[in-house]
Amino acid sequence: MNPNPNHYCVILAGGMGMRLWPTSRQHKPKQFLDVLGVGETLLQTTYKRFCRFIAPENIIIVTNEDYGNLVKEQLPEVPECNVLHEPVRRNTLPAVTFASLNVCRRNPRATIVVSPCDQHIDGLDSFENDIKNGLDYAERSNRVLALGVVPDRPSQEYGYVQIGEDTDTDNIYKVQSFTEKPMEEFAKLFVESNEFLWNTGIFITGARAFLDVIHGVSPEYTGLVDNVKILYATGQITDDIITDVFSKCPNLTLESGLLERNGKLDVMQCHFQWQDLGSWNSVYAVREKQNTQAQNRNGSFNNVVIDSKSLLYDCEECIVKLPSGHVAVIQGLKDYVIVEDGNVLVVCRKNDQKAIRKFVNDAQLGLGEEYV
């Protein structure tokens, strides 16, 4: 069956991914890396995933202008007009607005699925079915649809969407509330209540519906968007204008701009298996663990070794990633990250995600830009 010509995909690929430092760096962040050691980058995996049911000419990549060449290298088949360059980093809400304006100009009837590219998805048939159902729902309802999955554990790394009233469609509910990265005790309460889903960061919306919904963000933001719509309509858009508009945009995530400020939102409980790949802890979660007798040495087990040769002794639940040709010999560690890339080696507790950000800031301020 041919893809629906009114269905579009916007892939967000402009972030810096500092929680996967030192592998993810400013000049080449995680979306352009083979983080999982599977032979393709996160961007390439995401693009391929959507090409199963979205026409390739309808897939838009939004990235920072510093990474345009990386997108071109990794996805040479994507037309240049389908790669939108953010001149200034202003987070995901301005990026999605930029893409929606572009798509709406091409096809006012378009319905868009917006997706980050730092995700691991299992169950691609279920994923395709959920996305198609979501596209159909957004098309007929004129509402914005968030995609959620049932949490399998309390986690402070993810956002939570509280399910509200039923809609007239199976597995789709009104959004009651949204909480971004809650404290541990709240995460436990959310999971135990069975009223919350993990927010996957994937959204589905009509292009026009999205541009209508963001009028609730702020009067200033609405004014900026309306001015750009007029300029698009009259053919006056230039790179200088885009740069000027982005520089004036508030730094808002899609979640804080929509989920926390607008009532025209629903959430779908999805059936695919999902894992955000924003931290070494989440990379560890999706990789196969070393548990065979041949791999274990002196009681070591449940370790993950990516593209590396390593000897682990009395180690548990560690993740190791080294450059090709390097060998690590590690003894007596539990729940640790041991990652080397270029001029940086990081050894730290796997579950302390906030520490990585501190390390990056300290390295940048104390050692120099070349280390981040």
JSON list of C-alpha atoms in Angstrom, two decimals, residues 29-213:
[
{"chain": "A", "resi": 29, "resn": "PRO", "atom": "CA", "xyz": [26.39, 14.63, 19.28]},
{"chain": "A", "resi": 30, "resn": "LYS", "atom": "CA", "xyz": [24.67, 11.33, 19.97]},
{"chain": "A", "resi": 31, "resn": "GLN", "atom": "CA", "xyz": [22.15, 11.42, 17.10]},
{"chain": "A", "resi": 32, "resn": "PHE", "atom": "CA", "xyz": [25.04, 11.11, 14.65]},
{"chain": "A", "resi": 33, "resn": "LEU", "atom": "CA", "xyz": [26.69, 8.21, 16.50]},
{"chain": "A", "resi": 34, "resn": "ASP", "atom": "CA", "xyz": [26.29, 4.45, 16.60]},
{"chain": "A", "resi": 35, "resn": "VAL", "atom": "CA", "xyz": [25.62, 4.58, 20.33]},
{"chain": "A", "resi": 36, "resn": "LEU", "atom": "CA", "xyz": [24.37, 1.00, 20.57]},
{"chain": "A", "resi": 37, "resn": "GLY", "atom": "CA", "xyz": [27.05, -0.57, 18.39]},
{"chain": "A", "resi": 38, "resn": "VAL", "atom": "CA", "xyz": [24.53, -1.84, 15.81]},
{"chain": "A", "resi": 39, "resn": "GLY", "atom": "CA", "xyz": [26.16, -0.52, 12.63]},
{"chain": "A", "resi": 40, "resn": "GLU", "atom": "CA", "xyz": [24.07, 2.61, 12.12]},
{"chain": "A", "resi": 41, "resn": "THR", "atom": "CA", "xyz": [23.58, 5.93, 13.87]},
{"chain": "A", "resi": 42, "resn": "LEU", "atom": "CA", "xyz": [20.51, 6.92, 15.87]},
{"chain": "A", "resi": 43, "resn": "LEU", "atom": "CA", "xyz": [19.49, 9.31, 13.09]},
{"chain": "A", "resi": 44, "resn": "GLN", "atom": "CA", "xyz": [19.80, 6.61, 10.43]},
{"chain": "A", "resi": 45, "resn": "THR", "atom": "CA", "xyz": [17.81, 4.13, 12.54]},
{"chain": "A", "resi": 46, "resn": "THR", "atom": "CA", "xyz": [15.01, 6.66, 13.12]},
{"chain": "A", "resi": 47, "resn": "TYR", "atom": "CA", "xyz": [14.83, 7.63, 9.44]},
{"chain": "A", "resi": 48, "resn": "LYS", "atom": "CA", "xyz": [14.65, 3.97, 8.39]},
{"chain": "A", "resi": 49, "resn": "ARG", "atom": "CA", "xyz": [11.94, 3.29, 10.98]},
{"chain": "A", "resi": 50, "resn": "PHE", "atom": "CA", "xyz": [9.64, 5.96, 9.51]},
{"chain": "A", "resi": 51, "resn": "CYS", "atom": "CA", "xyz": [10.41, 5.12, 5.89]},
{"chain": "A", "resi": 52, "resn": "ARG", "atom": "CA", "xyz": [8.41, 1.92, 6.44]},
{"chain": "A", "resi": 53, "resn": "PHE", "atom": "CA", "xyz": [5.14, 3.87, 6.19]},
{"chain": "A", "resi": 54, "resn": "ILE", "atom": "CA", "xyz": [5.89, 7.57, 5.49]},
{"chain": "A", "resi": 55, "resn": "ALA", "atom": "CA", "xyz": [6.90, 8.66, 1.98]},
{"chain": "A", "resi": 56, "resn": "PRO", "atom": "CA", "xyz": [10.63, 9.57, 2.09]},
{"chain": "A", "resi": 57, "resn": "GLU", "atom": "CA", "xyz": [9.92, 12.90, 0.39]},
{"chain": "A", "resi": 58, "resn": "ASN", "atom": "CA", "xyz": [7.64, 13.73, 3.34]},
{"chain": "A", "resi": 59, "resn": "ILE", "atom": "CA", "xyz": [10.29, 13.20, 6.02]},
{"chain": "A", "resi": 60, "resn": "ILE", "atom": "CA", "xyz": [11.76, 16.45, 7.37]},
{"chain": "A", "resi": 61, "resn": "ILE", "atom": "CA", "xyz": [14.95, 16.64, 9.47]},
{"chain": "A", "resi": 62, "resn": "VAL", "atom": "CA", "xyz": [15.33, 19.61, 11.83]},
{"chain": "A", "resi": 63, "resn": "THR", "atom": "CA", "xyz": [18.88, 20.13, 13.05]},
{"chain": "A", "resi": 64, "resn": "ASN", "atom": "CA", "xyz": [21.22, 22.86, 14.17]},
{"chain": "A", "resi": 65, "resn": "GLU", "atom": "CA", "xyz": [23.02, 24.64, 11.36]},
{"chain": "A", "resi": 66, "resn": "ASP", "atom": "CA", "xyz": [26.33, 23.28, 12.71]},
{"chain": "A", "resi": 67, "resn": "TYR", "atom": "CA", "xyz": [25.19, 19.73, 11.93]},
{"chain": "A", "resi": 68, "resn": "GLY", "atom": "CA", "xyz": [23.83, 20.16, 8.40]},
{"chain": "A", "resi": 69, "resn": "ASN", "atom": "CA", "xyz": [26.84, 18.42, 6.85]},
{"chain": "A", "resi": 70, "resn": "LEU", "atom": "CA", "xyz": [26.49, 15.48, 9.24]},
{"chain": "A", "resi": 71, "resn": "VAL", "atom": "CA", "xyz": [22.87, 14.98, 8.17]},
{"chain": "A", "resi": 72, "resn": "LYS", "atom": "CA", "xyz": [23.92, 15.15, 4.52]},
{"chain": "A", "resi": 73, "resn": "GLU", "atom": "CA", "xyz": [26.70, 12.58, 5.08]},
{"chain": "A", "resi": 74, "resn": "GLN", "atom": "CA", "xyz": [24.49, 10.13, 6.95]},
{"chain": "A", "resi": 75, "resn": "LEU", "atom": "CA", "xyz": [21.29, 10.57, 4.92]},
{"chain": "A", "resi": 76, "resn": "PRO", "atom": "CA", "xyz": [22.47, 11.53, 1.42]},
{"chain": "A", "resi": 77, "resn": "GLU", "atom": "CA", "xyz": [19.12, 10.45, -0.04]},
{"chain": "A", "resi": 78, "resn": "VAL", "atom": "CA", "xyz": [17.24, 13.22, 1.83]},
{"chain": "A", "resi": 79, "resn": "PRO", "atom": "CA", "xyz": [16.63, 16.28, -0.41]},
{"chain": "A", "resi": 80, "resn": "GLU", "atom": "CA", "xyz": [18.34, 19.45, 0.75]},
{"chain": "A", "resi": 81, "resn": "CYS", "atom": "CA", "xyz": [14.96, 21.20, 1.07]},
{"chain": "A", "resi": 82, "resn": "ASN", "atom": "CA", "xyz": [13.93, 18.57, 3.64]},
{"chain": "A", "resi": 83, "resn": "VAL", "atom": "CA", "xyz": [16.73, 19.51, 6.05]},
{"chain": "A", "resi": 84, "resn": "LEU", "atom": "CA", "xyz": [15.80, 22.57, 8.11]},
{"chain": "A", "resi": 85, "resn": "HIS", "atom": "CA", "xyz": [18.63, 24.34, 9.91]},
{"chain": "A", "resi": 86, "resn": "GLU", "atom": "CA", "xyz": [18.07, 26.02, 13.27]},
{"chain": "A", "resi": 87, "resn": "PRO", "atom": "CA", "xyz": [20.29, 29.12, 13.33]},
{"chain": "A", "resi": 88, "resn": "VAL", "atom": "CA", "xyz": [20.02, 29.40, 17.14]},
{"chain": "A", "resi": 89, "resn": "ARG", "atom": "CA", "xyz": [19.33, 26.71, 19.76]},
{"chain": "A", "resi": 90, "resn": "ARG", "atom": "CA", "xyz": [15.92, 27.38, 21.24]},
{"chain": "A", "resi": 91, "resn": "ASN", "atom": "CA", "xyz": [14.79, 23.86, 22.19]},
{"chain": "A", "resi": 92, "resn": "THR", "atom": "CA", "xyz": [12.07, 21.71, 20.62]},
{"chain": "A", "resi": 93, "resn": "LEU", "atom": "CA", "xyz": [8.99, 23.97, 20.54]},
{"chain": "A", "resi": 94, "resn": "PRO", "atom": "CA", "xyz": [10.51, 26.53, 18.12]},
{"chain": "A", "resi": 95, "resn": "ALA", "atom": "CA", "xyz": [12.01, 23.67, 16.08]},
{"chain": "A", "resi": 96, "resn": "VAL", "atom": "CA", "xyz": [8.63, 21.95, 15.65]},
{"chain": "A", "resi": 97, "resn": "THR", "atom": "CA", "xyz": [6.96, 25.28, 14.92]},
{"chain": "A", "resi": 98, "resn": "PHE", "atom": "CA", "xyz": [9.56, 25.96, 12.20]},
{"chain": "A", "resi": 99, "resn": "ALA", "atom": "CA", "xyz": [8.90, 22.54, 10.66]},
{"chain": "A", "resi": 100, "resn": "SER", "atom": "CA", "xyz": [5.11, 22.88, 10.91]},
{"chain": "A", "resi": 101, "resn": "LEU", "atom": "CA", "xyz": [5.18, 26.21, 9.10]},
{"chain": "A", "resi": 102, "resn": "ASN", "atom": "CA", "xyz": [7.33, 24.64, 6.39]},
{"chain": "A", "resi": 103, "resn": "VAL", "atom": "CA", "xyz": [5.07, 21.58, 6.03]},
{"chain": "A", "resi": 104, "resn": "CYS", "atom": "CA", "xyz": [1.87, 23.65, 6.11]},
{"chain": "A", "resi": 105, "resn": "ARG", "atom": "CA", "xyz": [3.18, 25.76, 3.24]},
{"chain": "A", "resi": 106, "resn": "ARG", "atom": "CA", "xyz": [3.76, 22.58, 1.21]},
{"chain": "A", "resi": 107, "resn": "ASN", "atom": "CA", "xyz": [0.54, 20.83, 2.15]},
{"chain": "A", "resi": 108, "resn": "PRO", "atom": "CA", "xyz": [-2.11, 22.57, 4.31]},
{"chain": "A", "resi": 109, "resn": "ARG", "atom": "CA", "xyz": [-3.85, 19.22, 4.80]},
{"chain": "A", "resi": 110, "resn": "ALA", "atom": "CA", "xyz": [-0.74, 17.58, 6.27]},
{"chain": "A", "resi": 111, "resn": "THR", "atom": "CA", "xyz": [-0.74, 15.56, 9.49]},
{"chain": "A", "resi": 112, "resn": "ILE", "atom": "CA", "xyz": [2.66, 15.29, 11.17]},
{"chain": "A", "resi": 113, "resn": "VAL", "atom": "CA", "xyz": [4.33, 12.81, 13.48]},
{"chain": "A", "resi": 114, "resn": "VAL", "atom": "CA", "xyz": [7.11, 14.53, 15.42]},
{"chain": "A", "resi": 115, "resn": "SER", "atom": "CA", "xyz": [9.86, 12.30, 16.78]},
{"chain": "A", "resi": 116, "resn": "PRO", "atom": "CA", "xyz": [13.20, 12.64, 18.54]},
{"chain": "A", "resi": 117, "resn": "CYS", "atom": "CA", "xyz": [15.90, 10.35, 17.18]},
{"chain": "A", "resi": 118, "resn": "ASP", "atom": "CA", "xyz": [17.46, 9.26, 20.48]},
{"chain": "A", "resi": 119, "resn": "GLN", "atom": "CA", "xyz": [15.09, 6.35, 21.07]},
{"chain": "A", "resi": 120, "resn": "HIS", "atom": "CA", "xyz": [15.15, 2.57, 20.98]},
{"chain": "A", "resi": 121, "resn": "ILE", "atom": "CA", "xyz": [11.93, 0.99, 19.68]},
{"chain": "A", "resi": 122, "resn": "ASP", "atom": "CA", "xyz": [11.10, -2.72, 19.82]},
{"chain": "A", "resi": 123, "resn": "GLY", "atom": "CA", "xyz": [8.07, -4.11, 18.04]},
{"chain": "A", "resi": 124, "resn": "LEU", "atom": "CA", "xyz": [8.18, -2.22, 14.75]},
{"chain": "A", "resi": 125, "resn": "ASP", "atom": "CA", "xyz": [4.87, -3.64, 13.52]},
{"chain": "A", "resi": 126, "resn": "SER", "atom": "CA", "xyz": [3.16, -2.39, 16.68]},
{"chain": "A", "resi": 127, "resn": "PHE", "atom": "CA", "xyz": [4.96, 0.93, 16.30]},
{"chain": "A", "resi": 128, "resn": "GLU", "atom": "CA", "xyz": [3.75, 1.34, 12.72]},
{"chain": "A", "resi": 129, "resn": "ASN", "atom": "CA", "xyz": [0.19, 0.42, 13.69]},
{"chain": "A", "resi": 130, "resn": "ASP", "atom": "CA", "xyz": [0.13, 2.87, 16.62]},
{"chain": "A", "resi": 131, "resn": "ILE", "atom": "CA", "xyz": [1.55, 5.72, 14.54]},
{"chain": "A", "resi": 132, "resn": "LYS", "atom": "CA", "xyz": [-0.94, 5.13, 11.72]},
{"chain": "A", "resi": 133, "resn": "ASN", "atom": "CA", "xyz": [-3.84, 5.04, 14.18]},
{"chain": "A", "resi": 134, "resn": "GLY", "atom": "CA", "xyz": [-2.55, 8.22, 15.76]},
{"chain": "A", "resi": 135, "resn": "LEU", "atom": "CA", "xyz": [-2.26, 9.97, 12.39]},
{"chain": "A", "resi": 136, "resn": "ASP", "atom": "CA", "xyz": [-5.85, 9.02, 11.57]},
{"chain": "A", "resi": 137, "resn": "TYR", "atom": "CA", "xyz": [-7.06, 10.25, 14.96]},
{"chain": "A", "resi": 138, "resn": "ALA", "atom": "CA", "xyz": [-5.23, 13.61, 14.75]},
{"chain": "A", "resi": 139, "resn": "GLU", "atom": "CA", "xyz": [-6.53, 14.07, 11.21]},
{"chain": "A", "resi": 140, "resn": "ARG", "atom": "CA", "xyz": [-10.18, 13.75, 12.19]},
{"chain": "A", "resi": 141, "resn": "SER", "atom": "CA", "xyz": [-10.08, 15.24, 15.70]},
{"chain": "A", "resi": 142, "resn": "ASN", "atom": "CA", "xyz": [-8.02, 18.37, 15.02]},
{"chain": "A", "resi": 143, "resn": "ARG", "atom": "CA", "xyz": [-6.21, 17.80, 18.33]},
{"chain": "A", "resi": 144, "resn": "VAL", "atom": "CA", "xyz": [-2.59, 17.21, 19.35]},
{"chain": "A", "resi": 145, "resn": "LEU", "atom": "CA", "xyz": [-1.82, 13.62, 20.36]},
{"chain": "A", "resi": 146, "resn": "ALA", "atom": "CA", "xyz": [1.02, 12.63, 22.68]},
{"chain": "A", "resi": 147, "resn": "LEU", "atom": "CA", "xyz": [2.25, 9.03, 22.57]},
{"chain": "A", "resi": 148, "resn": "GLY", "atom": "CA", "xyz": [2.79, 7.26, 25.89]},
{"chain": "A", "resi": 149, "resn": "VAL", "atom": "CA", "xyz": [3.86, 3.81, 27.05]},
{"chain": "A", "resi": 150, "resn": "VAL", "atom": "CA", "xyz": [3.14, 1.97, 30.28]},
{"chain": "A", "resi": 151, "resn": "PRO", "atom": "CA", "xyz": [6.13, 2.44, 32.64]},
{"chain": "A", "resi": 152, "resn": "ASP", "atom": "CA", "xyz": [7.88, -0.74, 33.73]},
{"chain": "A", "resi": 153, "resn": "ARG", "atom": "CA", "xyz": [9.66, 0.90, 36.68]},
{"chain": "A", "resi": 154, "resn": "PRO", "atom": "CA", "xyz": [9.78, 4.21, 38.58]},
{"chain": "A", "resi": 155, "resn": "SER", "atom": "CA", "xyz": [12.21, 6.45, 36.72]},
{"chain": "A", "resi": 156, "resn": "GLN", "atom": "CA", "xyz": [13.29, 10.01, 37.34]},
{"chain": "A", "resi": 157, "resn": "GLU", "atom": "CA", "xyz": [14.66, 10.30, 33.80]},
{"chain": "A", "resi": 158, "resn": "TYR", "atom": "CA", "xyz": [11.33, 10.52, 31.97]},
{"chain": "A", "resi": 159, "resn": "GLY", "atom": "CA", "xyz": [8.24, 12.70, 31.81]},
{"chain": "A", "resi": 160, "resn": "TYR", "atom": "CA", "xyz": [4.89, 11.30, 32.95]},
{"chain": "A", "resi": 161, "resn": "VAL", "atom": "CA", "xyz": [1.46, 11.94, 31.38]},
{"chain": "A", "resi": 162, "resn": "GLN", "atom": "CA", "xyz": [-1.58, 11.37, 33.58]},
{"chain": "A", "resi": 163, "resn": "ILE", "atom": "CA", "xyz": [-4.51, 9.73, 31.80]},
{"chain": "A", "resi": 164, "resn": "GLY", "atom": "CA", "xyz": [-7.79, 11.63, 31.97]},
{"chain": "A", "resi": 165, "resn": "GLU", "atom": "CA", "xyz": [-11.22, 10.96, 30.50]},
{"chain": "A", "resi": 166, "resn": "ASP", "atom": "CA", "xyz": [-11.79, 8.43, 27.72]},
{"chain": "A", "resi": 167, "resn": "THR", "atom": "CA", "xyz": [-12.25, 9.67, 24.19]},
{"chain": "A", "resi": 168, "resn": "ASP", "atom": "CA", "xyz": [-14.37, 7.91, 21.59]},
{"chain": "A", "resi": 169, "resn": "THR", "atom": "CA", "xyz": [-11.26, 6.02, 20.38]},
{"chain": "A", "resi": 170, "resn": "ASP", "atom": "CA", "xyz": [-9.67, 2.96, 22.00]},
{"chain": "A", "resi": 171, "resn": "ASN", "atom": "CA", "xyz": [-6.45, 3.60, 23.95]},
{"chain": "A", "resi": 172, "resn": "ILE", "atom": "CA", "xyz": [-6.73, 7.41, 23.57]},
{"chain": "A", "resi": 173, "resn": "TYR", "atom": "CA", "xyz": [-7.50, 9.63, 26.56]},
{"chain": "A", "resi": 174, "resn": "LYS", "atom": "CA", "xyz": [-7.64, 13.29, 27.50]},
{"chain": "A", "resi": 175, "resn": "VAL", "atom": "CA", "xyz": [-4.44, 14.52, 29.17]},
{"chain": "A", "resi": 176, "resn": "GLN", "atom": "CA", "xyz": [-5.06, 15.15, 32.86]},
{"chain": "A", "resi": 177, "resn": "SER", "atom": "CA", "xyz": [-1.57, 16.41, 33.79]},
{"chain": "A", "resi": 178, "resn": "PHE", "atom": "CA", "xyz": [2.09, 16.28, 32.83]},
{"chain": "A", "resi": 179, "resn": "THR", "atom": "CA", "xyz": [5.12, 15.97, 35.11]},
{"chain": "A", "resi": 180, "resn": "GLU", "atom": "CA", "xyz": [8.66, 16.23, 33.81]},
{"chain": "A", "resi": 181, "resn": "LYS", "atom": "CA", "xyz": [11.30, 14.07, 35.57]},
{"chain": "A", "resi": 182, "resn": "PRO", "atom": "CA", "xyz": [9.66, 13.79, 39.01]},
{"chain": "A", "resi": 183, "resn": "MET", "atom": "CA", "xyz": [11.35, 13.14, 42.34]},
{"chain": "A", "resi": 184, "resn": "GLU", "atom": "CA", "xyz": [11.84, 9.44, 43.14]},
{"chain": "A", "resi": 185, "resn": "GLU", "atom": "CA", "xyz": [8.92, 9.22, 45.61]},
{"chain": "A", "resi": 186, "resn": "PHE", "atom": "CA", "xyz": [6.52, 10.75, 43.07]},
{"chain": "A", "resi": 187, "resn": "ALA", "atom": "CA", "xyz": [7.75, 8.45, 40.30]},
{"chain": "A", "resi": 188, "resn": "LYS", "atom": "CA", "xyz": [6.92, 5.48, 42.53]},
{"chain": "A", "resi": 189, "resn": "LEU", "atom": "CA", "xyz": [3.45, 6.85, 43.27]},
{"chain": "A", "resi": 190, "resn": "PHE", "atom": "CA", "xyz": [2.82, 7.46, 39.57]},
{"chain": "A", "resi": 191, "resn": "VAL", "atom": "CA", "xyz": [3.72, 3.89, 38.61]},
{"chain": "A", "resi": 192, "resn": "GLU", "atom": "CA", "xyz": [1.73, 2.35, 41.47]},
{"chain": "A", "resi": 193, "resn": "SER", "atom": "CA", "xyz": [-1.39, 4.38, 40.59]},
{"chain": "A", "resi": 194, "resn": "ASN", "atom": "CA", "xyz": [-1.64, 2.94, 37.05]},
{"chain": "A", "resi": 195, "resn": "GLU", "atom": "CA", "xyz": [-2.83, 6.39, 35.94]},
{"chain": "A", "resi": 196, "resn": "PHE", "atom": "CA", "xyz": [0.39, 7.56, 34.30]},
{"chain": "A", "resi": 197, "resn": "LEU", "atom": "CA", "xyz": [2.25, 6.79, 31.09]},
{"chain": "A", "resi": 198, "resn": "TRP", "atom": "CA", "xyz": [5.81, 7.59, 30.20]},
{"chain": "A", "resi": 199, "resn": "ASN", "atom": "CA", "xyz": [5.91, 10.44, 27.69]},
{"chain": "A", "resi": 200, "resn": "THR", "atom": "CA", "xyz": [7.82, 9.12, 24.66]},
{"chain": "A", "resi": 201, "resn": "GLY", "atom": "CA", "xyz": [8.40, 12.59, 23.21]},
{"chain": "A", "resi": 202, "resn": "ILE", "atom": "CA", "xyz": [6.56, 11.53, 20.04]},
{"chain": "A", "resi": 203, "resn": "PHE", "atom": "CA", "xyz": [3.63, 13.76, 19.07]},
{"chain": "A", "resi": 204, "resn": "ILE", "atom": "CA", "xyz": [1.12, 13.64, 16.24]},
{"chain": "A", "resi": 205, "resn": "THR", "atom": "CA", "xyz": [-0.76, 16.70, 15.03]},
{"chain": "A", "resi": 206, "resn": "GLY", "atom": "CA", "xyz": [-2.25, 18.35, 12.00]},
{"chain": "A", "resi": 207, "resn": "ALA", "atom": "CA", "xyz": [0.08, 21.06, 10.74]},
{"chain": "A", "resi": 208, "resn": "ARG", "atom": "CA", "xyz": [-2.66, 23.69, 10.93]},
{"chain": "A", "resi": 209, "resn": "ALA", "atom": "CA", "xyz": [-3.93, 22.36, 14.25]},
{"chain": "A", "resi": 210, "resn": "PHE", "atom": "CA", "xyz": [-0.47, 22.70, 15.78]},
{"chain": "A", "resi": 211, "resn": "LEU", "atom": "CA", "xyz": [-0.13, 26.29, 14.61]},
{"chain": "A", "resi": 212, "resn": "ASP", "atom": "CA", "xyz": [-3.53, 27.02, 16.17]},
{"chain": "A", "resi": 213, "resn": "VAL", "atom": "CA", "xyz": [-2.67, 25.30, 19.46]}
]
